[in-house]
XYZ file of C-alpha atoms in Angstrom:
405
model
C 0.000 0.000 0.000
C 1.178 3.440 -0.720
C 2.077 6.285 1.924
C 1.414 9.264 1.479
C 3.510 10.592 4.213
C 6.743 9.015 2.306
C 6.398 11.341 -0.942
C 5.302 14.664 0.081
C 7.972 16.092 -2.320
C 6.268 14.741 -5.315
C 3.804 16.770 -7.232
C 0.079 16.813 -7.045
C -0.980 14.868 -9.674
C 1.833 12.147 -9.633
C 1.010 11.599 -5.860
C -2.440 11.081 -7.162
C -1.494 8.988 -10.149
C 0.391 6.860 -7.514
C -2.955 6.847 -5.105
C -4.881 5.594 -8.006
C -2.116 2.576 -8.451
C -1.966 1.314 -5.576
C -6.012 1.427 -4.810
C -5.795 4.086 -1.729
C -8.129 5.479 -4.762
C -10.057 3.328 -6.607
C -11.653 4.422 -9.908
C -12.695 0.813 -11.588
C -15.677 1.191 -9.323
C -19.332 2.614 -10.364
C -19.337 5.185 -7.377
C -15.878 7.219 -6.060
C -15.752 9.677 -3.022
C -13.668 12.232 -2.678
C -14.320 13.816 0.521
C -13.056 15.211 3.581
C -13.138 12.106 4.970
C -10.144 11.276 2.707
C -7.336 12.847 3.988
C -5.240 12.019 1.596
C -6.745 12.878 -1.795
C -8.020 16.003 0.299
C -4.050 17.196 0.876
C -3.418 16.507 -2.741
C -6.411 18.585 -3.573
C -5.869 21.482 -0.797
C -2.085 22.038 -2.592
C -3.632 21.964 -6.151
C -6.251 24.956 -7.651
C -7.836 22.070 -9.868
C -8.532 18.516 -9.967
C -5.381 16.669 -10.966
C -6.732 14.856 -14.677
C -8.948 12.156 -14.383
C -10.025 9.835 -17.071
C -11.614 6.572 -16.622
C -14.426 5.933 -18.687
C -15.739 2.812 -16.004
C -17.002 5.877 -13.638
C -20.217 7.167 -13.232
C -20.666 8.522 -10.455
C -18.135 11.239 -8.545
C -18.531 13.466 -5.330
C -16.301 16.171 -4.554
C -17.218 18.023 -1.208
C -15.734 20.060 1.375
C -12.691 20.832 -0.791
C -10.410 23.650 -2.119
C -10.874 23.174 -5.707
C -11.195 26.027 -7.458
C -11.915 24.426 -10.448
C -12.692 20.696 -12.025
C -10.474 21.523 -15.435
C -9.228 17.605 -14.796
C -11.993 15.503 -14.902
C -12.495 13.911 -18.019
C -14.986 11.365 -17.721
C -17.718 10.951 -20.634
C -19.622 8.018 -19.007
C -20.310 10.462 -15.558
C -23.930 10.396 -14.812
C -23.794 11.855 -11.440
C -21.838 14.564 -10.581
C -22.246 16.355 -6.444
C -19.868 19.351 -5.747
C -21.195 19.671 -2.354
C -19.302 22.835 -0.408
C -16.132 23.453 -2.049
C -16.228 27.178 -1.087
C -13.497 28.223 -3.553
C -14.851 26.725 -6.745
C -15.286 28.987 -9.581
C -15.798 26.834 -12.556
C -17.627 24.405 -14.001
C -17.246 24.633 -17.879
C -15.397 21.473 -18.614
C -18.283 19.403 -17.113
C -20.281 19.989 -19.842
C -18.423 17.489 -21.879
C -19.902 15.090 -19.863
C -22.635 14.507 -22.046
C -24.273 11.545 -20.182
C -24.227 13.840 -16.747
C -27.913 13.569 -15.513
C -27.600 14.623 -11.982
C -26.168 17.674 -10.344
C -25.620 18.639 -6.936
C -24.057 22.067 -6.503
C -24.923 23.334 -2.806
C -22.637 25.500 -0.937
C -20.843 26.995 -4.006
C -20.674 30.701 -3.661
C -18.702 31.757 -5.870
C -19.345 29.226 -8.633
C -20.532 30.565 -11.871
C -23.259 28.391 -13.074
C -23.362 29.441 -16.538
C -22.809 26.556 -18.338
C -25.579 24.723 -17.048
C -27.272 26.048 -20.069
C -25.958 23.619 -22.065
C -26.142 20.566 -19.942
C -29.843 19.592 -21.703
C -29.240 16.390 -20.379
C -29.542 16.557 -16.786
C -32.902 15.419 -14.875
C -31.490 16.180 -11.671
C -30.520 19.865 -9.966
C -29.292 21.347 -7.014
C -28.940 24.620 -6.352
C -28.386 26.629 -3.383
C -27.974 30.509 -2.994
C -27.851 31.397 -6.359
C -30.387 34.394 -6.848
C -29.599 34.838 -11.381
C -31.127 31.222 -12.345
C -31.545 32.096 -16.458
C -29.043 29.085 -17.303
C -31.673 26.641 -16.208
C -34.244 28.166 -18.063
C -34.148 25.653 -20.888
C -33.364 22.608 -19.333
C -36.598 20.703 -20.263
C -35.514 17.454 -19.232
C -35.397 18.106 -15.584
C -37.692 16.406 -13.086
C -36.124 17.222 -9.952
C -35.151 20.268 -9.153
C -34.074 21.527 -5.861
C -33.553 26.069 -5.208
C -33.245 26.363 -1.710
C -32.413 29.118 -0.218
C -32.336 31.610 -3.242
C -34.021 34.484 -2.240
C -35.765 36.650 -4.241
C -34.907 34.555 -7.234
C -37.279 35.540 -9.876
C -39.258 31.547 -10.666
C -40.278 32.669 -14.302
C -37.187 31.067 -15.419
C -38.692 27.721 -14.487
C -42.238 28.164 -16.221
C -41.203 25.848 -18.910
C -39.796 23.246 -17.414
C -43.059 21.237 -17.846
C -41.236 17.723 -17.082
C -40.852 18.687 -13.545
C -42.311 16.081 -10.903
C -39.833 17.440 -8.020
C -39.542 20.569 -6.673
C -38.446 22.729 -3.737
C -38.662 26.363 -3.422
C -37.676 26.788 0.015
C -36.329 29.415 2.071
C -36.729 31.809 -0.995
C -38.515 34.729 0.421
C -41.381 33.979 -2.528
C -44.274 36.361 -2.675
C -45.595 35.753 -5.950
C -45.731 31.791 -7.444
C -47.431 32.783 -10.538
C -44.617 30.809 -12.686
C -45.885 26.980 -11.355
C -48.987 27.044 -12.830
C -47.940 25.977 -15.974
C -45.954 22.889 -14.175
C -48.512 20.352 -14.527
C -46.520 17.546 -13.895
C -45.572 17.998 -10.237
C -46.421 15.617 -8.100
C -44.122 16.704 -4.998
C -43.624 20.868 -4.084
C -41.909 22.293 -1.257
C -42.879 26.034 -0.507
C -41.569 26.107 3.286
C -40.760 29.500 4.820
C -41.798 31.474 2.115
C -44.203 34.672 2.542
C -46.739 33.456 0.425
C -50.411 35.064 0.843
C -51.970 33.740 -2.077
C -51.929 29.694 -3.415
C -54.415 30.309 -5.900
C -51.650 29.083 -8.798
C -51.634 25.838 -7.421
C -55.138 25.205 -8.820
C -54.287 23.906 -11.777
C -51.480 21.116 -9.927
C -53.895 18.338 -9.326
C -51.148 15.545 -9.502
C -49.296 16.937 -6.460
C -49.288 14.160 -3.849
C -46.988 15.794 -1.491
C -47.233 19.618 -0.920
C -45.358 21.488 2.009
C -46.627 24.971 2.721
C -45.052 25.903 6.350
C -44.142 28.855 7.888
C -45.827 30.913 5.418
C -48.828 33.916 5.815
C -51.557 31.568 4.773
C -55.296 32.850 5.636
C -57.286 31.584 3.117
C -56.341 27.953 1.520
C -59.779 27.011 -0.328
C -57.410 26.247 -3.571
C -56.542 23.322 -2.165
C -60.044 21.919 -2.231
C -59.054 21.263 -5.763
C -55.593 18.746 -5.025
C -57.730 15.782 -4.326
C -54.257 13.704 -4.954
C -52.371 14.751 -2.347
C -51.191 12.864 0.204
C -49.001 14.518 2.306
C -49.841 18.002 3.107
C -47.704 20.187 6.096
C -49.599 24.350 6.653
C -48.178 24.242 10.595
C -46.626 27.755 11.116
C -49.172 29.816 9.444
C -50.092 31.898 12.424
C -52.998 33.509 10.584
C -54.353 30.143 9.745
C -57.835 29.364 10.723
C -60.339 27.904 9.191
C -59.345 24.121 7.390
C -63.683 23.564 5.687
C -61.502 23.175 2.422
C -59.364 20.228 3.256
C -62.615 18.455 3.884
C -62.019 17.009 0.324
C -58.833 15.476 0.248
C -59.576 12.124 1.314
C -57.018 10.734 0.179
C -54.565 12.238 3.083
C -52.139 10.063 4.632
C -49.870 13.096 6.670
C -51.617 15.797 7.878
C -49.068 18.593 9.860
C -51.360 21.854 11.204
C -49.276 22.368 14.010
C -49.228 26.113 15.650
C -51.935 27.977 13.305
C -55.118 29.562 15.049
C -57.517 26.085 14.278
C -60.585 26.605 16.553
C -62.851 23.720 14.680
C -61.551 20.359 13.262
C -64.732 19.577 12.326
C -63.825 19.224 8.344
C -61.186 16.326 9.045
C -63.745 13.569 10.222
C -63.740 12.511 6.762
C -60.389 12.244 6.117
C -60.536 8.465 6.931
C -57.026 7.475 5.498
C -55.320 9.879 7.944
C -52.730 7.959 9.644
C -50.887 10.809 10.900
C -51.664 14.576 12.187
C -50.308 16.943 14.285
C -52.885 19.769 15.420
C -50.897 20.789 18.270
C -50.481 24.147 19.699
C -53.973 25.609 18.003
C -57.539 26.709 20.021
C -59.230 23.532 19.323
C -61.672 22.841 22.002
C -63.458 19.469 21.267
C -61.716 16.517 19.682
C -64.642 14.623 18.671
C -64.313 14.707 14.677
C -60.971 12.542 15.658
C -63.542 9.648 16.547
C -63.321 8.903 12.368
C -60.098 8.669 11.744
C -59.655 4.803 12.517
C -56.698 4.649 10.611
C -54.955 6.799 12.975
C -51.385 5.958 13.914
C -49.842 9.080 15.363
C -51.706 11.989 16.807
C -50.143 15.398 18.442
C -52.544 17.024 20.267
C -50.177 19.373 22.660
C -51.469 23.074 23.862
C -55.111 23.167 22.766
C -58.065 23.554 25.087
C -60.094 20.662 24.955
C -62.752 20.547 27.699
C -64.850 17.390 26.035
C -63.037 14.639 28.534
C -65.766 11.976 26.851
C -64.562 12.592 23.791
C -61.103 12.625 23.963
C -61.203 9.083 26.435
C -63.366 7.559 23.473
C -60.185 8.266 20.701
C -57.952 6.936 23.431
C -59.867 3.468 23.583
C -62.038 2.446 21.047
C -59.679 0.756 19.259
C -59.029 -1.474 22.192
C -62.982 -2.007 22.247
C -62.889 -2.646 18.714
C -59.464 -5.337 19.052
C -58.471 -2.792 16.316
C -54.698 -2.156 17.670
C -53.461 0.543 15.124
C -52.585 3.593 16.960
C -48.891 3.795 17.845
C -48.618 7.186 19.171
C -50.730 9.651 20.498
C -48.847 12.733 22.183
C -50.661 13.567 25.733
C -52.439 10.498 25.417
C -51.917 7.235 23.439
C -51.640 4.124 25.469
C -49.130 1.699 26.334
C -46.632 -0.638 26.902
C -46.789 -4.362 26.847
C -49.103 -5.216 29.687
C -50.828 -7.427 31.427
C -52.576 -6.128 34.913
C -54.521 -3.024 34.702
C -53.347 -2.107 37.637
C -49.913 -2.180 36.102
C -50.963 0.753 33.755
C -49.322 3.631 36.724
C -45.765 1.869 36.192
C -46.143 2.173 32.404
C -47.558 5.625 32.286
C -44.924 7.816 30.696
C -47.071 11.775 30.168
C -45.998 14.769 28.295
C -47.795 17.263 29.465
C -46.285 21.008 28.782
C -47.981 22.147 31.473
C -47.744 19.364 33.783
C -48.172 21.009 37.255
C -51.312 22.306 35.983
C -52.818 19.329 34.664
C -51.356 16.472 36.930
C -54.394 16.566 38.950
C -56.838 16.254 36.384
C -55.899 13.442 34.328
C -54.463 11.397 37.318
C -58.547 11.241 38.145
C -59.139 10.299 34.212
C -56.881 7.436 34.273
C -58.096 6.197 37.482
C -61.752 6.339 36.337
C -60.691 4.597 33.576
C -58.864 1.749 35.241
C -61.750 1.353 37.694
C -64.468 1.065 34.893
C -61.453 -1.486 33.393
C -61.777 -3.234 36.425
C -65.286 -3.212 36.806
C -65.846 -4.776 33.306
C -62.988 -7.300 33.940
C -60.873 -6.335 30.991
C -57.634 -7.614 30.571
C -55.256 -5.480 28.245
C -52.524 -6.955 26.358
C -50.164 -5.851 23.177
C -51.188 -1.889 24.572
C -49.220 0.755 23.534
C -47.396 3.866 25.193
C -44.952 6.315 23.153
C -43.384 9.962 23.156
C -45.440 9.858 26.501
C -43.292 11.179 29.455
C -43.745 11.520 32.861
C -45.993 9.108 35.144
C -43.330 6.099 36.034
C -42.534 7.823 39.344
C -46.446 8.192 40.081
C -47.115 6.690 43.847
C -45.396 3.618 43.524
C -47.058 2.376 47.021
C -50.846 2.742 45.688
C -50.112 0.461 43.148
C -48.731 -2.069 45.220
């Protein structure tokens, strides 16, 4: 095996010619690293301003990240389908990549000083990430790409993305977006991220009724009827619209599996009872006062109900146990209530009690007489649990250890 530490005197790319020889780098592979996590490629690197000439035409895949590079003038490789340049602060360039004329996927985060360019003619690629880049035109054309990731470029002006119709993928986040005018046209889309944005309106997203997976948090939502119309989706996150509350139009989307409307201004959950493929939903931190509409939702598996102000008990002890009642045991987790551990005593249920209340000292009292109704009318009825289930639930195993002895 080679050392590196034995021929420090050589020059860059004969040290990595001799690295490549004796397999401390191995390019006969499909996939090659070079990261940070290679110490010695990253020294030859570091003492280089490009990458010393690689041709192999048996790669296809290459990641350079956390490097000095300035540029990737070396790399010669016309079988490279995937390319990531993730954080080499000092890179510049790009040009010669675009003789990689099988190159379908891209990865350019945490480049801020690269000039992106020649992307214009890489009509190839079906695969793009971009991070902090607020001129996009040199994507404009790239009508083969289906994923497409802009993070973090704000006030990037989305027009330049109007025609890529092919798009199934894509994430606007962190962009400071007030207008999304431009995605109309993107019919194709079946998964959009619009996270902390300041978006007001949604009315463009009429027209996306293949989106399955749609992420508008931390926005200014008041008004989200539009999305009466996305009857595909199944995954849909609004928490973090403060102005947020009225949710009559998601009474539609049926076909729901993830539901997040965590810290809006919800009063009424009234419209989700007939979401009946719900399997998980956060409605935590809102006003909601009465749980009932939660009775549906059989297929729940994960509930958050944290910091609302629900004053029907009834109601929330029937979500808690029908399913027991029923011998339907679905439910995994239900924050500030779901139920239990492996047991077999009732009486056992104190030592398995885990709560996580936010406001404990406050409501200690109160649902220490709940569960103890409940484990008398258990008794009573001669009920043995088994196969019951407690999660994220924290704070009852210390609860009067002698009473349940």
């Amino acid at each position: 095996m080679y050392s590196y530490s034995q021929n420090q005197s050589q020059k860059p790319k004969q040290l990595f010619k001799q690295l490549v020889d004796n397999n401390i780098v191995v390019f006969n592979k499909i996939q090659h690293d070079i990261t940070s996590t290679n110490p010695k490629l990253l020294e030859i690197i570091k003492s280089n301003e490009q990458m010393p000439e690689v041709n192999n035409d048996s790669i296809q895949s290459l990641y350079i990240s956390s490097s000095e590079l300035i540029s990737t003038r070396g790399i010669q490789l016309k079988n490279l389908e995937v390319l990531k340049l993730y954080y080499n602060t000092h890179l510049r360039s790009i040009q010669n990549i675009v003789s990689c004329i099988h190159l379908k996927e891209l990865y350019l985060n945490g480049n801020p000083e690269l000039d992106i360019s020649p992307l214009e003619l890489m009509v190839n690629l079906t695969k793009l990430k971009l991070d902090t880049y607020q001129d996009i035109w040199p994507i404009q054309d790239l009508i083969r790409l289906q994923t497409l990731d802009l993070c973090c470029n704000a006030n990037t002006d989305i027009k330049t993305i109007k025609n890529l119709v092919n798009l199934s993928d894509l994430t606007l986040k962190y962009g400071q977006l007030i207008n999304i005018d431009s995605l109309s046209k993107l019919l194709n889309i079946e998964k959009l991220n619009l996270q902390k944005n300041l978006l007001k309106n949604i009315q463009p997203l009429q027209q996306l009724i293949n989106l399955s997976s749609l992420n508008l948090s931390s926005n200014q939502l008041q008004n989200i009827w539009t999305l009466r119309y996305l009857t595909n989706l199944k995954e849909l996150d609004l928490s973090y619209n403060k102005d947020l509350c009225t949710i009559t139009s998601l009474s539609e989307l049926i076909k729901l599996i993830k539901l997040n409307l965590h810290h809006c201004q919800i009063h009424s959950i009234y419209s989700l009872r007939t979401l009946k493929n719900l399997e998980n939903l956060d409605i935590s931190e809102n006003n909601i006062i009465d749980a009932y509409p939660l009775e549906h939702l059989m297929k729940l598996k994960k509930l958050n109900l944290c910091k609302n102000k629900i004053v029907n008990n009834q109601s929330f002890k029937r979500i808690i146990w029908q399913q027991y009642e029923q011998n339907v045991p679905t439910r995994e987790e239900i924050k500030i209530s779901k139920m239990i551990p492996k047991i077999d005593n009732v009486l056992n249920l104190y030592q398995h009690f885990k709560i996580n209340f936010q406001n404990m000292k406050q409501n200690f009292t109160q649902f220490k007489l709940r569960i103890n109704e409940s484990i008398q009318q258990m008794c009573n009825e001669q009920i043995k649990f088994t196969n019951i289930m407690v999660s994220q639930i924290q704070y009852f195993n210390l609860v009067h250890e002698s009473e349940i002895q």
